[in-house]
Tab-separated table of C-alpha atoms in Angstrom:
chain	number	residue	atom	x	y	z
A	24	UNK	CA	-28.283	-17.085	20.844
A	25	UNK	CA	-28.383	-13.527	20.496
A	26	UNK	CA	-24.480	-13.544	21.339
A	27	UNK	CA	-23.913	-15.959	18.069
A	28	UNK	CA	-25.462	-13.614	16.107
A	29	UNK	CA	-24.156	-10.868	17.011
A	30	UNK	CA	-20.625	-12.313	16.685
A	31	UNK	CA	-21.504	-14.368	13.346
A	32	UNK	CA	-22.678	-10.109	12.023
A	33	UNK	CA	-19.440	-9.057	13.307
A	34	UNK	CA	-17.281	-11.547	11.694
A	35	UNK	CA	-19.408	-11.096	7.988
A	36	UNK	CA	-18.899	-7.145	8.903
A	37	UNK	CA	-14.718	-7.762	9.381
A	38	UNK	CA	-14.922	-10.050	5.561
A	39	UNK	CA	-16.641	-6.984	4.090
A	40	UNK	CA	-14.145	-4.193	5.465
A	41	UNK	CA	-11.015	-6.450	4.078
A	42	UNK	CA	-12.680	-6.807	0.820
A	43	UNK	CA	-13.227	-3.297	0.719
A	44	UNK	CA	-9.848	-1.145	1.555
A	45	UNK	CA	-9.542	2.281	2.605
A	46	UNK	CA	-9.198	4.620	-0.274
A	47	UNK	CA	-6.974	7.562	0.140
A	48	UNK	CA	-6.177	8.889	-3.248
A	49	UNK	CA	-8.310	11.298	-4.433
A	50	UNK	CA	-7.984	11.158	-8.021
A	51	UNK	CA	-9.382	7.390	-8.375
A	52	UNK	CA	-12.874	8.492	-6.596
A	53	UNK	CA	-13.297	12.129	-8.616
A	54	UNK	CA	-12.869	10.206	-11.679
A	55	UNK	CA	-15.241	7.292	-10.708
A	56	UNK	CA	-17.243	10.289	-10.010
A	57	UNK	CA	-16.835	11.467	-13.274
A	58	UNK	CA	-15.126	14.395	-11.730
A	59	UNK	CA	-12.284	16.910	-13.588
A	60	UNK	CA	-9.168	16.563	-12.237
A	61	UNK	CA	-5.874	18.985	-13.240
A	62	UNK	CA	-2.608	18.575	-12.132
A	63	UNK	CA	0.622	21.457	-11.531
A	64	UNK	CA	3.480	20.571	-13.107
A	65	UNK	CA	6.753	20.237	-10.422
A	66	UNK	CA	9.960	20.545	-12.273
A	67	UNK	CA	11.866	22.134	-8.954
A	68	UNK	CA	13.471	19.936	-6.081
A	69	UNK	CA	12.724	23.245	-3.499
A	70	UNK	CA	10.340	21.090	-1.020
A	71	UNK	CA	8.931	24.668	-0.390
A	72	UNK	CA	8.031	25.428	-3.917
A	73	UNK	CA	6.630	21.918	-3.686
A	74	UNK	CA	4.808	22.382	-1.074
A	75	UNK	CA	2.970	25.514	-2.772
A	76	UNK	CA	2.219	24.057	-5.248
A	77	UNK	CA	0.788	20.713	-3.788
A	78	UNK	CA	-1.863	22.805	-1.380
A	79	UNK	CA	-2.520	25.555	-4.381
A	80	UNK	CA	-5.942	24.016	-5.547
A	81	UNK	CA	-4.514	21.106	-7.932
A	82	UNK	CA	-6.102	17.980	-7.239
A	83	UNK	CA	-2.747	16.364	-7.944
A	84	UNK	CA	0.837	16.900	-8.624
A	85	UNK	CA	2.401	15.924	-11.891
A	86	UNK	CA	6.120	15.329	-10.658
A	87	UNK	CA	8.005	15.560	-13.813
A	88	UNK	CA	11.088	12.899	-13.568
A	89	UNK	CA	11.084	12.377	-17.779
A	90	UNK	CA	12.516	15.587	-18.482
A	91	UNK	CA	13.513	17.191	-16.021
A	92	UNK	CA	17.006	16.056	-13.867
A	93	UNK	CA	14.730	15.473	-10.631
A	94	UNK	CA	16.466	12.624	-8.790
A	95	UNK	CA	14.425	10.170	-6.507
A	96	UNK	CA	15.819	11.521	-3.548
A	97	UNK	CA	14.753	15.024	-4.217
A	98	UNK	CA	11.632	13.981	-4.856
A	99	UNK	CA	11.143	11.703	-1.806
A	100	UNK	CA	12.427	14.648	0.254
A	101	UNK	CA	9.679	16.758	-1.415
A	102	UNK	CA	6.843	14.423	-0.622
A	103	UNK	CA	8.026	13.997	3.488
A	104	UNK	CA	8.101	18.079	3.743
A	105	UNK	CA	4.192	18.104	2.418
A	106	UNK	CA	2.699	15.083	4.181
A	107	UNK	CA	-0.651	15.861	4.226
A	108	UNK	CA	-1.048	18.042	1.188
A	109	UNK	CA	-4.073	18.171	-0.814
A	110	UNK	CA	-2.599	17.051	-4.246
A	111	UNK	CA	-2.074	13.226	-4.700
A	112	UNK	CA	1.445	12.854	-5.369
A	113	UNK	CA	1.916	11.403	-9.155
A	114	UNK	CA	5.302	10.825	-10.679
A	115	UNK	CA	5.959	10.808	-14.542
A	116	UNK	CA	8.738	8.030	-14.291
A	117	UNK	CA	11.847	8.224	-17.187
A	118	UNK	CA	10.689	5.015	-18.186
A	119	UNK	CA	8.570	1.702	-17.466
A	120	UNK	CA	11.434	-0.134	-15.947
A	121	UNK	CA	11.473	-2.353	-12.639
A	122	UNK	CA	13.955	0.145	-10.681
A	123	UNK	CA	11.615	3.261	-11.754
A	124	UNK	CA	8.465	2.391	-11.010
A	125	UNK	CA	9.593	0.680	-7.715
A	126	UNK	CA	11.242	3.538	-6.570
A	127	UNK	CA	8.431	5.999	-7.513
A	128	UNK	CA	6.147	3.749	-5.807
A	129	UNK	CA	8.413	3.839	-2.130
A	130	UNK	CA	9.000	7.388	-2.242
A	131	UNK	CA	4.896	7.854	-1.532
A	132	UNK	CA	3.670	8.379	-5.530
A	133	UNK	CA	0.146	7.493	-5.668
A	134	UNK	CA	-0.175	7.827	-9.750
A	135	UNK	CA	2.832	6.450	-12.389
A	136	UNK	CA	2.509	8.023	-15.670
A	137	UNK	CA	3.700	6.500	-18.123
A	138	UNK	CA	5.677	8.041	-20.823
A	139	UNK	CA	6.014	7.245	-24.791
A	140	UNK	CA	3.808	4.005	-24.660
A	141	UNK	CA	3.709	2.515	-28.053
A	142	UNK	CA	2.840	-1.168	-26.962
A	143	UNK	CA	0.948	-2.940	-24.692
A	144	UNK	CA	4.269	-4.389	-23.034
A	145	UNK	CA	5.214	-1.136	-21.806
A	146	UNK	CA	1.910	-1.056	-19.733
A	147	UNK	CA	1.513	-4.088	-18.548
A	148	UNK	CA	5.390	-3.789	-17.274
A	149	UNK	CA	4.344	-0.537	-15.351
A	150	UNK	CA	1.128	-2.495	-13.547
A	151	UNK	CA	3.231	-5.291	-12.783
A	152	UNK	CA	5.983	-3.678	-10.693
A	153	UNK	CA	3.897	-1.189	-9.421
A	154	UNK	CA	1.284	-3.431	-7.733
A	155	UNK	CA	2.454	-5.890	-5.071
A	156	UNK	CA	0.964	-9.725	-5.399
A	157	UNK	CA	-0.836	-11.296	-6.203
A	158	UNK	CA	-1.905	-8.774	-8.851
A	159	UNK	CA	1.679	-7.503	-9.588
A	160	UNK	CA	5.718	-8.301	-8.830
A	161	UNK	CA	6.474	-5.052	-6.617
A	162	UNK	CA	8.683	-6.141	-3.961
A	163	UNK	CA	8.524	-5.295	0.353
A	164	UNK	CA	11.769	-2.618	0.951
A	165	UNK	CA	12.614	0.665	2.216
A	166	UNK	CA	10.368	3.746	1.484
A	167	UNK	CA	8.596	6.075	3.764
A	168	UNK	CA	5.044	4.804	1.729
A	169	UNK	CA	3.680	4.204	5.428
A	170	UNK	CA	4.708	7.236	6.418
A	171	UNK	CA	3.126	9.076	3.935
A	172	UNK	CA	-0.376	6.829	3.990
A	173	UNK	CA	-1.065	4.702	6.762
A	174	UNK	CA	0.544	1.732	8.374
A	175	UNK	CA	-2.129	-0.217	6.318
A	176	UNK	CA	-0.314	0.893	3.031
A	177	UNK	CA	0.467	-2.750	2.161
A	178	UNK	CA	-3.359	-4.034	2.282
A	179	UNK	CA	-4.356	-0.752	0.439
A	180	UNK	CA	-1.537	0.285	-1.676
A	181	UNK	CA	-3.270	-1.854	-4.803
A	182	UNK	CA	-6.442	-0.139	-4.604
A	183	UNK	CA	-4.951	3.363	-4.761
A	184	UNK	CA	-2.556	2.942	-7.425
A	185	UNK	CA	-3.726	4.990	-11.057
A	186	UNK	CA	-1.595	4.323	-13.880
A	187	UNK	CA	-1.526	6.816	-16.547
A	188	UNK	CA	-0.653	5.851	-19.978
A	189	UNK	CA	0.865	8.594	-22.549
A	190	UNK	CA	-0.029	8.218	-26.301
A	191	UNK	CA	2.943	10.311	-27.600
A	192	UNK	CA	2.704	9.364	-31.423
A	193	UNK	CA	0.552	7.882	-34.364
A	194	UNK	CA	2.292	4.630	-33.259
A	195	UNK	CA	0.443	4.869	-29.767
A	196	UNK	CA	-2.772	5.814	-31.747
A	197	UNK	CA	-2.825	2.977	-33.466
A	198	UNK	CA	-3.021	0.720	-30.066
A	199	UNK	CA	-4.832	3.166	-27.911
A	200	UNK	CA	-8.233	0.671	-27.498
A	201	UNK	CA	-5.517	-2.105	-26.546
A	202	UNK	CA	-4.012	0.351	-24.052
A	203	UNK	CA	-7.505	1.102	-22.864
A	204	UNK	CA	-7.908	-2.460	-22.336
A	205	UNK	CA	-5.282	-3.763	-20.153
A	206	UNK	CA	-6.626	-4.027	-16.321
A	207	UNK	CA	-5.508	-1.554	-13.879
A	208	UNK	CA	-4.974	1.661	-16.631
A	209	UNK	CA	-7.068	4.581	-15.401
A	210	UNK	CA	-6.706	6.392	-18.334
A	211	UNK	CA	-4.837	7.025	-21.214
A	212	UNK	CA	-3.280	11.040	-21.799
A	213	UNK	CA	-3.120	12.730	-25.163
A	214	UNK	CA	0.262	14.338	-24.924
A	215	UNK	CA	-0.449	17.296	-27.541
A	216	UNK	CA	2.867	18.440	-28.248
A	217	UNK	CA	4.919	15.096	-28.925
A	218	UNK	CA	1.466	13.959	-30.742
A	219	UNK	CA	2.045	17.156	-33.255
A	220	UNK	CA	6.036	16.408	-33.226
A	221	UNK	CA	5.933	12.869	-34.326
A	222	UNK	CA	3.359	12.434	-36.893
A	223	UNK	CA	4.118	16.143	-38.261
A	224	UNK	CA	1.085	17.969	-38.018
A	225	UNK	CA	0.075	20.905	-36.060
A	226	UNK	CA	-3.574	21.277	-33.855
A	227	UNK	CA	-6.273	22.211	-35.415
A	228	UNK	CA	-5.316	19.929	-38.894
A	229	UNK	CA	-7.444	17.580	-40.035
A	230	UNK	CA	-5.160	14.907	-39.732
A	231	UNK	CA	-3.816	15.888	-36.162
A	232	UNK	CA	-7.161	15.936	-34.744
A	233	UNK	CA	-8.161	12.789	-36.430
A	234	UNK	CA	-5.361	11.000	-34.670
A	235	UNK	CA	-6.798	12.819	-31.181
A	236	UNK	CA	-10.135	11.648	-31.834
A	237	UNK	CA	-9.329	8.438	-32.656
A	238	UNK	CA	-7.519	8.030	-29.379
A	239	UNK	CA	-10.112	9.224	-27.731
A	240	UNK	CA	-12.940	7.354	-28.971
A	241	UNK	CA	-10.784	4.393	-28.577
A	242	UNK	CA	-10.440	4.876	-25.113
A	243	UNK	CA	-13.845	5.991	-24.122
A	244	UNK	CA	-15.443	3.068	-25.912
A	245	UNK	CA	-13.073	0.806	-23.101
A	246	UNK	CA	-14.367	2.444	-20.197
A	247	UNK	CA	-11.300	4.251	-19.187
A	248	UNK	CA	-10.998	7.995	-18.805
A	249	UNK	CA	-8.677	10.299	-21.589
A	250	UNK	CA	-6.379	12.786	-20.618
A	251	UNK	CA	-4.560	16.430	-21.749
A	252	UNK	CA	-3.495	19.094	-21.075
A	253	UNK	CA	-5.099	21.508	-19.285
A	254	UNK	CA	-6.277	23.674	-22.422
A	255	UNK	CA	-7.953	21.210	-23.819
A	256	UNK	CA	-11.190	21.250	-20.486
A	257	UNK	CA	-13.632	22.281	-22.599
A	258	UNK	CA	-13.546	19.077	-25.432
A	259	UNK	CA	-16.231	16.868	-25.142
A	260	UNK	CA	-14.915	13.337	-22.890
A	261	UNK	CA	-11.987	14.746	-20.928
A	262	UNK	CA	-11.040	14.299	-17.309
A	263	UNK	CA	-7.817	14.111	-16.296
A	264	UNK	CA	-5.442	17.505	-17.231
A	265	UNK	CA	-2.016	18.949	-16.900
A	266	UNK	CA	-1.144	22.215	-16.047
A	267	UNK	CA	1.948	24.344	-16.355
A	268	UNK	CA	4.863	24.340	-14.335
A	269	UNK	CA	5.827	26.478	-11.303
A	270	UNK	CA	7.344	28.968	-13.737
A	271	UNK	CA	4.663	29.625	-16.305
A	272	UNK	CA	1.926	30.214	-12.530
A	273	UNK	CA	4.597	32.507	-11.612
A	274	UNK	CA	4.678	34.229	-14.401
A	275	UNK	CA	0.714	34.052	-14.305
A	276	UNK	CA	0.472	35.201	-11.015
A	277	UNK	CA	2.310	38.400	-11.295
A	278	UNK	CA	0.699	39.081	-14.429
A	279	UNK	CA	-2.206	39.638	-12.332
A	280	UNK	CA	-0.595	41.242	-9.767
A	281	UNK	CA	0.624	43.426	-11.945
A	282	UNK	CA	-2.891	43.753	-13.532
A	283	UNK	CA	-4.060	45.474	-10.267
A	284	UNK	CA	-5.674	42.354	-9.387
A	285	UNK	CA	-6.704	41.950	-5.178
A	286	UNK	CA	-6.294	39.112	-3.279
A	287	UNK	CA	-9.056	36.577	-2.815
A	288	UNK	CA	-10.608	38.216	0.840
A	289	UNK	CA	-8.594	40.941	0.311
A	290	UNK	CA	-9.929	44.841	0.038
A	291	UNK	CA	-8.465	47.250	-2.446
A	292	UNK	CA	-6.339	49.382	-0.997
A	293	UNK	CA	-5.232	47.051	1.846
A	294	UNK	CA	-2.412	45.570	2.232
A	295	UNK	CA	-2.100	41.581	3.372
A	296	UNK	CA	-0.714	41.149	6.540
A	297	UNK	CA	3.417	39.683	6.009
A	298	UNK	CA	3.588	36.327	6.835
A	299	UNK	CA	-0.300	34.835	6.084
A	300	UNK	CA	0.686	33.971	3.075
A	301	UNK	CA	-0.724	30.343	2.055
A	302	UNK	CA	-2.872	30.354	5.353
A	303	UNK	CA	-6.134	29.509	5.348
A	304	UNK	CA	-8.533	32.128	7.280
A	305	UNK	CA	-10.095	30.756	10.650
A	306	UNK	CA	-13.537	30.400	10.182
A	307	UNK	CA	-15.934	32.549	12.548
């Protein structure tokens, strides 16, 4: 009897752990959590420059492909050199198409972002061939996905998919809660710059920051988290940021440097030993 049960517990324990599938990607717990999260922006195929900038502190990567000319073999190459990084890999594809998203989605991306989104199509196109049935289309191929995340990638790939929707203009404004809506968007980005290019007003402007506001009201009120770039942290209802590219933290960095500022762990005066650079210290 006690056998029975025991294997009856086991079998109820097995149905739970298939309903529930490993979670790998970061980013879809720390916002559950209500966490921050900020991503570096990778314009450079150097897998080394990659690699800095994937185990620098970001919580992801924001792989520009949209404009930048980053092809998918760079990028794939990128991902392989930093297995293991602490940044979830997300890709901005050039567009919502079949062959992008697929592609992105082989190479090892954990996140699609979706650029210019000014319908619901556009979204829903993005979930569909990046999720594999029965909630999407995406097809079984080549891609080193397994390589990168388990050899249960197939059973968990669904669950650690984010999308990332871009409102880019007063046009996207004006569907952001029906971008909110659509199952499987995490959240929904205010891209500041286009925003201010398209509809012709400048931050700060009533009507610029009515347009933000709307958005992010809009998206809030869905459940979904909004995103921007990393200057905007401090407004009330943000979680999800971009940062700048590897030139503009180079160009930060050595204006410290240059500042006189010391290493973290570092003394003044004394010089860090050649070759420990990116190492973490051995704890005592």
């Amino acid at each position: 009897m006690f056998r029975r049960i025991t294997f009856v517990a086991a079998l109820f324990a097995a149905a739970a752990w298939a309903q529930s599938p490993r979670i790998y990607n970061t980013i879809k717990t720390k916002l559950a959590a209500g966490k921050q999260v900020i991503g570096g922006t990778v314009l450079s195929s150097d897998p080394e420059i990659y690699c800095a900038m994937a185990n620098s502190g970001f919580d992801f990567t924001w792989i520009e492909m949209q404009h930048s000319p980053l092809t998918f073999h760079e990028v794939a190459t990128m991902l392989r050199a930093c297995k293991g990084s602490s940044a979830i890999p997300f890709i901005r594809v050039p567009d919502a198409t079949e062959g992008d998203i697929q592609k992105a989605m082989d190479i090892g991306a954990l996140g699609i972002i979706i650029p210019m989104v000014e319908s619901v199509e556009k979204v829903k196109n993005a979930i569909k061939w990046a999720n594999y049935p029965p909630i999407g289309k995406r097809s079984l191929g080549n891609g080193q996905y397994g390589v990168l995340w388990g050899a249960d990638y197939r059973q968990t790939a669904n669950a650690n998919l984010a999308i990332i929707a871009m409102v880019e203009s007063p046009a996207g404004v004006a569907i952001a809660d029906e971008i909110a809506a659509i199952p499987g968007v995490d959240a929904v980005f205010v891209a500041s710059t286009d925003l201010g290019s398209f509809s012709g007003f400048k931050q700060g402007e009533p009507q610029y920051e009515a347009l933000v506001s709307k958005t992010r009201d809009a998206v809030l009120k869905a459940g979904r988290k909004v995103g921007g770039p990393v200057a905007w942290r401090e407004r009330e209802g943000y979680h999800f940021f971009q940062a700048g590219g590897e030139a503009t933290l180079i160009k930060m960095g050595a204006d410290k440097v240059l500042g006189g500022a010391v290493e973290p762990g570092m003394k003044k005066g004394v010089a860090p030993i050649e070759g420990s650079e990116g190492h973490e210290k051995k704890k005592p």
